[in-house]
Amino acid sequence: MGATRQILLTRHSVLPGFGLALGFTLLYLSLIVLIPLSATFFKTATMGWGAFWEAVTTPRVLASLRLTFGASLIAALINAVFGLLVAWVLVRYRFFGKRLIDALVDLPFALPTAVAGIALTTLYATNGLIGHWLDQYGIKVAFTPLGIVVALTFIGLPFVVRTVQPVLEDIEAELEEAAACLGANRLQTFVRIILPAIGPALLTGFALAFARAIGEYGSVVFIAGNMPMISEIAPLLIITKLEQYDYAGATAIAVVMLVISFLLLLAINLLQWWSSNRTKSNR
Amino acid sequence: MSIEVSNISKHFGSFTALDNISLEFPSGELVALLGPSGCGKTTLLRIIAGLEQADSGKVLFHGEDASRRHVRERQVGFVFQHYALFRHMSVFENIAFGLRVKPRKERPSEAEIQRRVHELLNLVQLDWLHDRYPAQLSGGQRQRIALARALAVEPQVLLLDEPFGALDAKVRKDLRRWLRRLHDELHVTSLFVTHDQEEALEVADRVVLMNHGRIEQIGTPGEVYDHPASPFVYGFLGSVNLFHGRVHGDHLQVDDHVLALDQHTLSADTQAVAYARPHEVDVVRPEPGATGIPVVIRRILAFGGAVRLELERTGAESKENAGTPIEAEIGRDRLRELGLAEGDQVLIQPRGARVFPVSTAATNQAEKAAA
């Protein structure tokens, strides 16, 4: 027992420095992540259990949480499907302007979110370029929950593309050829061979896009319309509470979001750990 | 099932991979496609499998044109050099894959799949590994699993692309013997690609030698080794010594020396090159009356059943012959009898050397230099 512990901690390596690296990592994560986040817990603790429960279970807060997590989930799912498609096209085909499209994918990262929000609102408003056209079919995007999904999809796109792309590039053509020789059709080859291979990366991309969407604020407030109970997201509600000097109330919502997000991401990580463990084996 | 390819050509850009190839593979034989890298052997195999399309020509399975048939309809088993096992599936699932993807009507029941997979695992002697994942197996085990997977769909033809290329020497040797035994058991028409002449000669019923997208010779291992049809085949199937000279009746005039020849059809006074394998070279002491080509012993490699001598020509006048290394192989007893040491001057007498006119031999030499 003691011996295995020893081996784990001081495994020989050409690049030593386990102690220093771990120490720095812990310090760094504490400063950047843990301390600021624990502050929200401390602040929330000042209000007591009863007041906390009351603050986070008002219909308005519950509606905003539902909207935030619901819209983020939908947006992340859309990104998983279409991000995979974009990655597929970028990896598998050669065409004119491929580099340009490749560069375009990262733009949602670079663009200030407010700019994205305003641009999307202009496009999707009932008098906008796309919104005008959609309006004829009775579809309203801007100032509805649908608009929120559009904004969250926009900001989450690069995550899935960039995580799946390298893995897709690494898949050997021979695997597909082997499957074809064994009689598998295209759909079977994709579902049974390619999807499992890119699954972990796709899940990572999905988790990142999902997490990013939960915390998104800048682009959403412009397109959402921010009507309480209908199109008001939780981060906006936090800001509203802050503006009313209700600091404890604001951190209470933050704590609920943190806990839910943490549990969801933990679940995704466990899923990933389980799936990679299955293939990489216990050597 | 017999396979026939007729007039197959394939180009990659300006590179000619296959130049009008026609071949027949009789049912139940194990045939090796042998040649240096870039000779088109793998391309030919992939065209037969349907993984690559020929520019022109036909592939016939059992006399029927299969050129337009898709890979998955050709019923070929393909084994890749780097195994191409599905990493996320256990060994069992890898082998079962071909059965599970069958259309519902043809798909065997779960119990039948279990039975078939275990039967195949027993055939490749790896049943105890059925629940492992490919990452947990050694290279040799992976290739045997890949073979079992290919056999699961009961292919009409088995195609192996450098199946032992990624394995170390010891495992290769074992697997070769094992593949041969397996083929004798199953009798499925098999083609395997290799650049290793020893492997081809040891395993195959017949060997097809290829070079530059063309077929150089087809024959049993014995035929191609003993009667090479071209200088290329001579050079490719083991080490060989070259002697440049001029043909005079039944001998070759090499500078001032005379070299006895095997029967040949070259006309007198032709510039020619004689080919002799190391074990066909006799070594004698330069005593009065002894004839032969003078050489000096550079190294004596005294291990194994036969002793190898690295020799160098001395006093050669023509520039093709000057300084060419020569290899001779003699018995241990003969070495002791002659009492040879490194640095000694000796004479060599190649027995039954075969001649080829200089034009064909020259291309072979250029290739050797390029390699």
XYZ file of C-alpha atoms in Angstrom:
654
model
C 0.000 0.000 0.000
C 2.686 2.441 1.044
C 4.908 1.249 -1.785
C 2.310 1.822 -4.500
C 1.660 5.267 -3.084
C 5.334 6.030 -3.279
C 5.428 4.932 -6.932
C 2.423 7.007 -7.847
C 3.808 10.186 -6.374
C 7.403 9.946 -7.518
C 7.293 8.030 -10.759
C 10.546 8.535 -12.558
C 10.377 10.899 -15.484
C 12.734 12.879 -17.659
C 10.745 15.965 -16.691
C 10.499 15.857 -12.914
C 8.878 18.523 -10.777
C 5.708 16.830 -9.611
C 5.702 18.662 -6.252
C 6.307 22.076 -7.719
C 3.811 21.645 -10.549
C 1.036 20.316 -8.303
C 1.690 22.994 -5.693
C 1.488 25.722 -8.281
C -1.639 24.229 -9.795
C -3.416 24.138 -6.448
C -2.380 27.695 -5.580
C -3.353 28.963 -8.995
C -6.743 27.256 -9.053
C -7.408 28.518 -5.526
C -6.671 32.106 -6.468
C -8.493 32.081 -9.782
C -11.394 29.694 -9.207
C -11.859 28.431 -5.689
C -11.619 31.627 -3.607
C -13.911 33.753 -5.797
C -16.438 30.963 -5.982
C -16.348 30.205 -2.285
C -16.983 33.891 -1.666
C -20.403 33.468 -3.231
C -21.077 30.611 -0.840
C -20.003 32.672 2.153
C -22.091 35.615 1.090
C -25.100 33.355 0.578
C -24.559 31.792 3.992
C -25.253 35.160 5.612
C -28.934 34.924 4.677
C -29.738 31.677 6.449
C -31.296 28.496 5.106
C -34.931 29.623 5.173
C -34.328 32.917 3.433
C -32.115 31.178 0.864
C -34.769 28.609 0.040
C -37.361 31.326 -0.249
C -35.147 33.446 -2.519
C -34.355 30.680 -4.956
C -37.786 29.119 -5.163
C -39.750 32.174 -6.219
C -41.537 31.486 -9.499
C -39.481 34.125 -11.281
C -36.163 32.596 -10.245
C -37.303 29.080 -11.046
C -38.535 30.196 -14.466
C -35.212 31.869 -15.211
C -33.245 28.797 -14.136
C -35.408 26.564 -16.257
C -34.933 28.863 -19.206
C -31.161 29.149 -18.764
C -30.512 25.441 -18.437
C -33.150 24.467 -20.975
C -32.008 26.890 -23.659
C -28.345 26.024 -22.984
C -29.054 22.329 -23.341
C -30.912 22.830 -26.613
C -28.177 25.106 -27.949
C -25.453 22.639 -26.947
C -27.337 19.795 -28.623
C -27.755 21.815 -31.814
C -24.047 22.594 -31.704
C -23.160 18.953 -31.166
C -25.019 17.970 -34.331
C -24.081 20.844 -36.603
C -20.620 21.362 -35.120
C -19.910 17.731 -35.973
C -21.152 18.369 -39.498
C -18.901 21.427 -39.885
C -15.915 19.497 -38.513
C -16.695 16.615 -40.899
C -16.806 18.914 -43.903
C -13.576 20.637 -42.876
C -11.734 17.347 -42.348
C -13.104 15.140 -45.094
C -13.420 17.334 -48.154
C -11.175 19.623 -50.097
C -12.819 22.651 -51.610
C -12.180 26.227 -52.504
C -12.264 28.588 -49.521
C -11.775 25.840 -46.933
C -9.209 27.879 -44.991
C -11.577 30.813 -44.872
C -14.380 28.713 -43.423
C -11.943 27.184 -40.982
C -11.034 30.652 -39.749
C -14.674 31.705 -39.656
C -15.438 29.039 -37.085
C -13.422 30.820 -34.405
C -15.079 34.197 -34.866
C -17.721 33.679 -32.157
C -14.781 33.440 -29.720
C -13.304 36.735 -30.753
C -16.400 38.842 -31.244
C -17.558 40.861 -28.187
C -20.737 39.111 -27.106
C -22.695 42.358 -27.084
C -21.858 42.855 -30.745
C -23.059 39.368 -31.501
C -26.273 40.019 -29.563
C -27.016 43.253 -31.340
C -26.211 41.792 -34.760
C -28.429 38.769 -34.170
C -31.232 40.960 -32.858
C -31.068 43.181 -35.919
C -31.195 40.168 -38.196
C -33.948 38.308 -36.397
C -36.229 41.201 -35.370
C -39.556 41.161 -37.202
C -38.274 43.943 -39.459
C -34.835 42.354 -39.853
C -33.367 40.533 -42.830
C -34.162 37.002 -41.655
C -36.798 37.826 -39.047
C -38.927 39.583 -41.634
C -39.012 36.458 -43.717
C -39.624 34.140 -40.754
C -42.414 36.423 -39.557
C -44.423 35.578 -42.648
C -44.631 32.026 -41.350
C -45.532 33.241 -37.891
C -42.144 32.460 -36.379
C -40.811 35.079 -33.994
C -37.194 34.736 -32.969
C -36.020 37.979 -31.415
C -37.396 38.760 -27.948
C -38.514 35.163 -27.392
C -36.835 32.075 -25.831
C -36.092 30.961 -29.386
C -33.881 34.032 -29.788
C -31.976 32.984 -26.686
C -31.309 29.569 -28.209
C -30.039 31.247 -31.389
C -27.628 33.445 -29.442
C -26.377 30.545 -27.308
C -25.880 28.380 -30.389
C -23.825 31.138 -31.970
C -21.436 31.522 -29.052
C -21.043 27.782 -28.510
C -20.281 26.693 -32.076
C -16.452 26.708 -31.992
C -16.225 24.341 -29.020
C -17.653 21.309 -30.757
C -15.890 21.971 -34.056
C -12.495 22.448 -32.448
C -12.673 19.449 -30.161
C -13.979 17.034 -32.794
C -11.823 18.201 -35.720
C -8.433 16.812 -34.564
C -9.918 13.480 -33.492
C -11.703 13.115 -36.804
C -8.442 13.833 -38.592
C -6.751 11.020 -36.669
C -9.237 8.316 -37.595
C -7.465 5.918 -39.939
C -9.137 5.398 -43.283
C -8.360 1.710 -42.792
C -10.983 1.420 -40.056
C -13.691 2.452 -42.481
C -12.250 0.197 -45.164
C -12.196 -2.711 -42.739
C -15.830 -2.076 -41.843
C -16.797 -1.930 -45.526
C -14.971 -5.204 -46.256
C -16.934 -6.807 -43.430
C -20.156 -5.773 -45.122
C -21.133 -2.686 -43.140
C -23.059 -0.022 -45.039
C -22.311 3.696 -44.703
C -24.709 4.342 -41.866
C -23.451 1.316 -39.933
C -19.867 2.398 -40.470
C -20.637 5.879 -39.191
C -22.706 4.815 -36.203
C -20.629 1.815 -35.116
C -17.114 2.873 -36.012
C -16.734 6.621 -36.408
C -19.163 7.838 -33.779
C -17.657 5.768 -30.965
C -14.196 6.985 -31.952
C -15.134 10.656 -31.816
C -17.656 10.199 -28.994
C -15.431 11.398 -26.149
C -14.361 14.485 -28.099
C -17.947 15.204 -29.079
C -18.987 14.916 -25.454
C -16.220 17.305 -24.408
C -17.289 19.803 -27.038
C -20.874 19.442 -25.958
C -19.960 19.992 -22.295
C -17.899 23.072 -23.109
C -20.610 24.582 -25.294
C -23.184 23.804 -22.615
C -21.119 25.369 -19.829
C -20.372 28.395 -21.934
C -24.060 28.851 -22.722
C -25.124 28.636 -19.069
C -22.874 31.538 -18.153
C -23.584 33.618 -21.264
C -24.997 37.050 -20.620
C -23.808 39.677 -23.105
C -25.341 38.425 -26.312
C -28.531 37.095 -24.754
C -29.764 40.281 -23.065
C -30.061 42.029 -26.406
C -32.034 39.378 -28.217
C -34.056 37.973 -25.307
C -36.423 40.823 -24.601
C -35.922 39.961 -20.923
C -39.534 39.509 -19.954
C -39.815 38.028 -16.453
C -41.193 34.489 -16.465
C -40.801 34.218 -20.242
C -37.446 35.305 -21.565
C -35.419 36.318 -18.547
C -32.248 34.285 -18.017
C -30.742 33.585 -14.600
C -27.540 35.619 -15.122
C -29.710 38.648 -15.925
C -31.710 38.099 -12.780
C -28.467 38.124 -10.805
C -27.549 41.497 -12.318
C -31.026 42.801 -11.562
C -30.683 41.780 -7.930
C -27.259 43.409 -7.741
C -28.681 46.635 -9.076
C -31.250 46.478 -6.299
C -28.416 46.022 -3.749
C -29.756 42.540 -2.922
C -26.286 40.999 -2.812
C -27.241 37.905 -0.860
C -30.180 37.266 -3.174
C -27.873 37.556 -6.191
C -25.298 35.143 -4.772
C -28.059 32.732 -3.806
C -29.025 32.339 -7.476
C -25.352 32.124 -8.348
C -24.872 29.298 -5.859
C -27.776 27.343 -7.296
C -26.379 27.783 -10.824
C -22.935 26.747 -9.662
C -24.146 23.614 -7.959
C -26.292 22.526 -10.891
C -23.531 23.267 -13.413
C -20.945 21.473 -11.328
C -23.101 18.387 -10.986
C -23.843 18.305 -14.724
C -20.202 18.737 -15.728
C -19.144 16.154 -13.169
C -21.625 13.731 -14.646
C -20.260 14.362 -18.137
C -16.708 13.879 -16.925
C -17.607 10.631 -15.230
C -19.248 9.444 -18.401
C -16.103 10.253 -20.311
C -13.832 8.621 -17.782
C -15.952 5.521 -17.964
C -15.919 5.360 -21.755
C -12.173 5.959 -22.106
C -11.461 3.454 -19.360
C -13.281 0.829 -21.307
C -11.082 1.131 -24.362
C -7.724 2.161 -22.893
C -7.896 -0.721 -20.444
C -6.233 -1.535 -17.181
C -2.628 -1.909 -18.113
C -13.137 -19.157 -55.705
C -10.787 -18.277 -58.506
C -9.790 -14.706 -59.180
C -8.721 -13.279 -62.471
C -7.545 -9.801 -63.270
C -7.252 -8.737 -66.864
C -5.526 -5.716 -68.341
C -5.565 -3.731 -65.129
C -3.924 -0.313 -65.281
C -3.760 2.292 -62.565
C -2.106 5.691 -62.479
C -1.648 8.115 -59.615
C -1.043 11.410 -61.356
C 1.943 10.781 -63.615
C 3.016 7.715 -61.639
C 2.122 4.362 -63.152
C 1.253 2.007 -60.324
C 0.013 -0.852 -62.505
C 0.787 -1.259 -66.167
C -1.629 -3.560 -67.961
C -1.556 -6.438 -65.506
C -3.239 -9.749 -66.269
C -3.135 -12.565 -63.763
C -5.022 -15.650 -62.692
C -5.272 -16.989 -59.183
C -6.638 -20.531 -59.138
C -9.083 -21.525 -56.436
C -7.652 -22.569 -53.082
C -4.091 -21.413 -53.639
C -1.997 -19.231 -51.379
C -0.247 -16.746 -53.628
C 2.325 -14.137 -52.662
C 2.634 -10.809 -54.465
C 6.278 -9.970 -53.997
C 8.210 -6.877 -54.959
C 10.004 -3.779 -53.721
C 7.975 -0.922 -52.276
C 6.234 1.118 -54.944
C 5.999 -1.835 -57.352
C 2.187 -1.753 -57.305
C 1.537 -4.942 -55.326
C -0.586 -3.265 -52.660
C -2.502 -1.290 -55.270
C -3.307 -4.508 -57.096
C -4.546 -6.099 -53.874
C -6.712 -3.081 -53.082
C -8.191 -3.121 -56.580
C -9.090 -6.781 -56.183
C -10.739 -5.952 -52.844
C -12.604 -3.019 -54.374
C -10.971 -0.456 -52.080
C -9.430 1.171 -55.127
C -10.769 1.552 -58.647
C -8.638 0.612 -61.636
C -8.332 3.116 -64.489
C -8.987 0.301 -66.909
C -9.292 -3.472 -66.893
C -11.470 -6.016 -65.157
C -11.533 -8.073 -62.005
C -13.279 -11.411 -62.366
C -14.428 -13.484 -59.416
C -15.197 -17.030 -60.454
C -15.447 -15.836 -64.050
C -17.933 -13.080 -63.230
C -17.053 -9.428 -63.668
C -16.824 -7.876 -60.210
C -15.283 -4.566 -61.255
C -18.424 -2.573 -60.562
C -19.318 -4.388 -57.383
C -18.943 -2.454 -54.122
C -16.427 -3.635 -51.511
C -19.129 -4.905 -49.201
C -20.654 -7.044 -51.949
C -17.410 -8.693 -52.995
C -17.164 -10.989 -49.989
C -13.469 -10.516 -49.525
C -11.659 -10.759 -46.233
C -9.031 -8.058 -45.969
C -6.230 -8.004 -43.412
C -4.368 -4.740 -43.011
C -0.722 -4.238 -42.143
C -1.640 -2.184 -39.089
C -4.512 -4.493 -38.075
C -7.261 -1.816 -38.247
C -9.015 -3.347 -35.255
C -11.900 -1.382 -33.771
C -10.417 0.012 -30.584
C -13.656 0.614 -28.755
C -14.811 -2.971 -29.189
C -13.667 -6.054 -27.324
C -11.962 -8.827 -29.229
C -15.242 -10.710 -29.288
C -17.169 -7.752 -30.709
C -14.474 -7.104 -33.303
C -14.875 -10.598 -34.665
C -18.677 -10.475 -34.369
C -18.852 -7.152 -36.248
C -19.208 -8.664 -39.704
C -22.070 -10.871 -38.481
C -23.862 -8.108 -36.598
C -23.974 -5.703 -39.554
C -25.661 -8.216 -41.830
C -29.189 -7.323 -42.957
C -31.769 -8.562 -40.460
C -32.848 -11.445 -42.704
C -29.360 -12.915 -43.038
C -28.147 -12.082 -39.550
C -27.482 -15.157 -37.424
C -29.091 -15.442 -34.006
C -27.176 -14.275 -30.938
C -26.471 -17.875 -29.943
C -25.146 -18.598 -33.419
C -22.939 -15.490 -33.320
C -21.563 -16.635 -29.958
C -20.809 -20.050 -31.364
C -19.172 -18.765 -34.552
C -17.001 -16.199 -32.792
C -15.729 -18.712 -30.259
C -15.057 -21.171 -33.046
C -12.940 -18.536 -34.823
C -11.196 -17.592 -31.590
C -10.288 -21.233 -31.126
C -9.068 -21.383 -34.702
C -6.627 -18.532 -34.055
C -5.901 -20.039 -30.621
C -6.859 -16.908 -28.691
C -10.179 -17.820 -27.088
C -8.892 -16.766 -23.672
C -8.602 -13.167 -24.897
C -12.235 -12.762 -25.961
C -13.128 -10.003 -23.483
C -9.926 -7.967 -23.917
C -9.607 -4.794 -25.937
C -7.177 -4.425 -28.849
C -4.965 -2.058 -26.828
C -4.264 -4.912 -24.405
C -2.937 -7.291 -27.060
C 0.501 -7.770 -28.569
C 1.064 -7.129 -32.269
C 0.985 -10.805 -33.174
C -2.226 -11.366 -31.237
C -3.841 -8.341 -32.873
C -3.064 -9.628 -36.340
C -4.502 -13.039 -35.522
C -7.678 -11.353 -34.258
C -7.800 -9.253 -37.436
C -7.585 -12.461 -39.426
C -10.339 -14.089 -37.393
C -12.479 -11.008 -37.949
C -11.931 -11.218 -41.698
C -12.807 -14.925 -41.683
C -16.029 -14.381 -39.704
C -18.008 -13.407 -42.787
C -16.835 -16.541 -44.600
C -15.098 -14.678 -47.409
C -14.589 -16.240 -50.811
C -11.144 -14.705 -50.964
C -8.684 -13.691 -48.302
C -6.462 -10.706 -49.045
C -3.581 -9.846 -46.742
C -1.656 -6.606 -47.114
C 1.827 -7.048 -45.601
C 0.210 -8.900 -42.716
C 3.437 -9.405 -40.784
C 5.103 -6.146 -41.782
C 4.663 -4.449 -38.425
C 5.840 -7.392 -36.309
C 9.273 -8.294 -34.998
C 11.354 -11.026 -36.611
C 10.612 -13.848 -34.163
C 6.828 -13.314 -34.176
C 6.883 -13.011 -37.953
C 8.450 -16.378 -38.336
C 5.913 -18.044 -36.034
C 2.976 -16.358 -37.738
C 4.199 -17.324 -41.190
C 4.189 -20.967 -40.288
C 0.831 -20.557 -38.583
C -0.705 -18.836 -41.627
C 0.473 -21.644 -43.840
C -1.109 -24.253 -41.558
C -4.305 -22.251 -41.361
C -4.497 -22.070 -45.136
C -3.990 -25.806 -45.431
C -6.944 -26.228 -43.079
C -9.322 -23.755 -44.742
C -8.266 -23.796 -48.389
C -9.707 -20.375 -49.048
C -8.087 -18.630 -52.022
C -5.578 -16.262 -50.440
C -3.364 -13.500 -51.744
C -0.780 -11.837 -49.616
C 1.438 -8.898 -50.334
C 4.969 -8.790 -49.020
C 8.325 -7.231 -49.760
C 10.107 -9.971 -47.829
C 11.348 -12.627 -50.267
C 11.980 -15.148 -47.525
C 8.399 -14.797 -46.340
C 7.006 -15.206 -49.853
C 9.142 -18.233 -50.676
C 8.428 -19.905 -47.367
C 4.655 -19.470 -47.205
C 3.226 -19.294 -50.706
C 2.206 -21.984 -53.201
C 3.085 -19.579 -55.941
C 4.952 -16.306 -56.064
C 4.193 -13.372 -58.345
C 7.177 -11.067 -58.645
C 6.357 -7.483 -59.501
C 8.441 -4.464 -60.357
C 7.445 -1.033 -61.638
C 3.816 -1.995 -62.055
C 4.670 -5.035 -64.183
C 4.905 -8.747 -63.551
C 8.453 -10.052 -63.750
C 7.840 -13.722 -63.104
C 5.248 -16.135 -61.802
C 6.091 -19.537 -60.423
C 6.431 -21.841 -57.471
C 9.028 -20.765 -54.895
C 11.425 -23.384 -56.268
C 11.019 -22.246 -59.865
C 11.523 -18.572 -59.236
C 14.506 -19.153 -56.976
C 16.308 -21.639 -59.181
C 15.364 -20.194 -62.553
C 14.976 -16.434 -62.244
C 13.535 -15.037 -65.453
C 15.256 -11.701 -65.239
C 18.173 -9.952 -63.554
C 15.630 -8.190 -61.344
C 14.270 -11.468 -60.007
C 17.811 -12.761 -59.529
C 18.725 -9.727 -57.488
C 15.501 -9.591 -55.524
C 15.436 -13.211 -54.354
C 18.587 -13.146 -52.281
C 22.139 -11.899 -52.671
C 23.907 -12.375 -55.955
C 27.325 -11.671 -57.477
C 27.753 -9.958 -60.828
C 30.526 -10.564 -63.343
C 30.769 -8.360 -66.427
C 32.307 -9.781 -69.553
C 31.936 -11.022 -73.109
C 30.307 -14.281 -74.182
C 32.490 -16.901 -75.922
C 30.634 -20.160 -76.531
C 30.066 -21.850 -73.195
C 32.064 -19.396 -71.168
C 32.302 -15.730 -70.308
C 35.537 -13.851 -70.756
C 35.893 -11.725 -67.600
C 39.003 -9.585 -68.113
C 41.786 -12.199 -68.354
C 39.783 -14.957 -66.767
C 37.344 -17.502 -67.987
C 34.048 -18.188 -66.289
C 32.011 -21.303 -67.089
C 28.357 -20.666 -67.897
C 25.050 -22.445 -67.567
C 23.372 -23.075 -70.918
C 22.331 -19.820 -72.562
C 21.019 -18.438 -75.848
C 23.206 -15.395 -76.249
C 25.177 -15.071 -79.472
C 28.961 -14.979 -79.345
C 30.762 -11.785 -78.467
C 27.769 -10.218 -76.674
C 28.476 -7.957 -73.739
C 26.857 -9.759 -70.839
C 26.626 -10.052 -67.095
C 26.881 -13.356 -65.290
C 24.894 -13.905 -62.102
C 25.966 -16.351 -59.420
C 24.614 -16.797 -55.912
C 27.095 -16.881 -53.005
C 26.721 -20.632 -52.494
C 27.589 -21.188 -56.167
C 30.995 -19.580 -55.737
C 33.903 -21.955 -55.075
C 37.034 -20.695 -53.375
C 40.500 -22.168 -54.071
C 44.081 -21.399 -53.021
C 46.123 -19.697 -55.790
C 48.413 -22.680 -56.337
C 50.157 -23.248 -59.659
C 47.674 -24.598 -62.188
C 44.660 -23.283 -60.322
C 42.320 -21.070 -62.331
C 39.750 -18.499 -61.247
C 39.172 -14.840 -60.613
C 41.640 -13.386 -58.094
C 40.141 -11.814 -55.000
C 41.224 -10.793 -51.531
C 39.329 -11.840 -48.416
C 38.052 -8.801 -46.556
C 35.981 -10.461 -43.851
C 35.067 -13.951 -42.744
C 31.632 -14.213 -41.112
C 31.961 -17.519 -39.329
C 28.571 -18.127 -37.774
C 25.727 -20.359 -38.786
C 25.890 -23.538 -40.821
C 27.737 -21.967 -43.716
C 30.563 -19.464 -43.541
C 30.221 -16.249 -45.498
C 33.236 -14.609 -47.080
C 33.285 -10.981 -48.117
C 35.661 -10.711 -51.021
C 37.001 -7.971 -53.247
C 38.308 -8.222 -56.794
C 42.008 -7.524 -57.253
C 43.632 -6.636 -60.524
C 40.356 -6.192 -62.377
C 40.895 -4.206 -65.541
C 37.428 -3.216 -66.754
C 35.867 -0.549 -64.616
C 32.549 -2.441 -64.116
C 34.437 -5.211 -62.364
C 36.928 -3.169 -60.364
C 36.259 -3.070 -56.655
C 32.903 -4.891 -56.835
C 32.255 -6.719 -53.594
C 31.699 -10.432 -53.949
C 30.073 -12.729 -51.471
C 30.841 -16.414 -51.223
C 29.345 -19.060 -49.001
C 31.331 -22.191 -48.178
C 30.979 -24.993 -45.701
C 32.744 -24.868 -42.340
C 34.779 -27.928 -43.244
C 35.915 -26.317 -46.473
C 37.047 -23.226 -44.563
C 39.117 -25.366 -42.179
C 40.524 -27.379 -45.087
C 41.683 -24.248 -46.898
C 42.873 -22.548 -43.698
C 41.723 -19.156 -44.881
C 42.286 -15.914 -42.987
C 41.231 -12.343 -43.598
C 43.591 -10.614 -46.034
C 44.460 -13.827 -47.959
C 44.616 -13.830 -51.746
C 42.417 -16.550 -53.258
C 40.770 -17.511 -56.530
C 37.051 -17.926 -57.043
C 35.251 -20.136 -59.527
C 31.531 -19.458 -59.939
C 29.675 -22.638 -60.954
C 26.784 -22.615 -63.387
C 26.453 -18.856 -63.530
C 23.566 -17.490 -65.608
C 24.073 -14.709 -68.112
C 21.841 -11.875 -69.177
C 22.676 -9.394 -71.938
C 24.030 -6.106 -70.631
C 20.982 -4.027 -71.583
C 18.570 -5.787 -69.211
C 21.205 -6.141 -66.546
C 22.046 -2.450 -66.630
C 18.535 -1.419 -65.582
C 18.731 -3.837 -62.713
C 21.985 -2.332 -61.530
C 20.592 1.175 -61.716
C 17.752 0.030 -59.500
C 20.080 -1.528 -57.038
C 22.007 1.723 -56.839
C 18.819 3.690 -56.353
C 17.700 1.382 -53.583
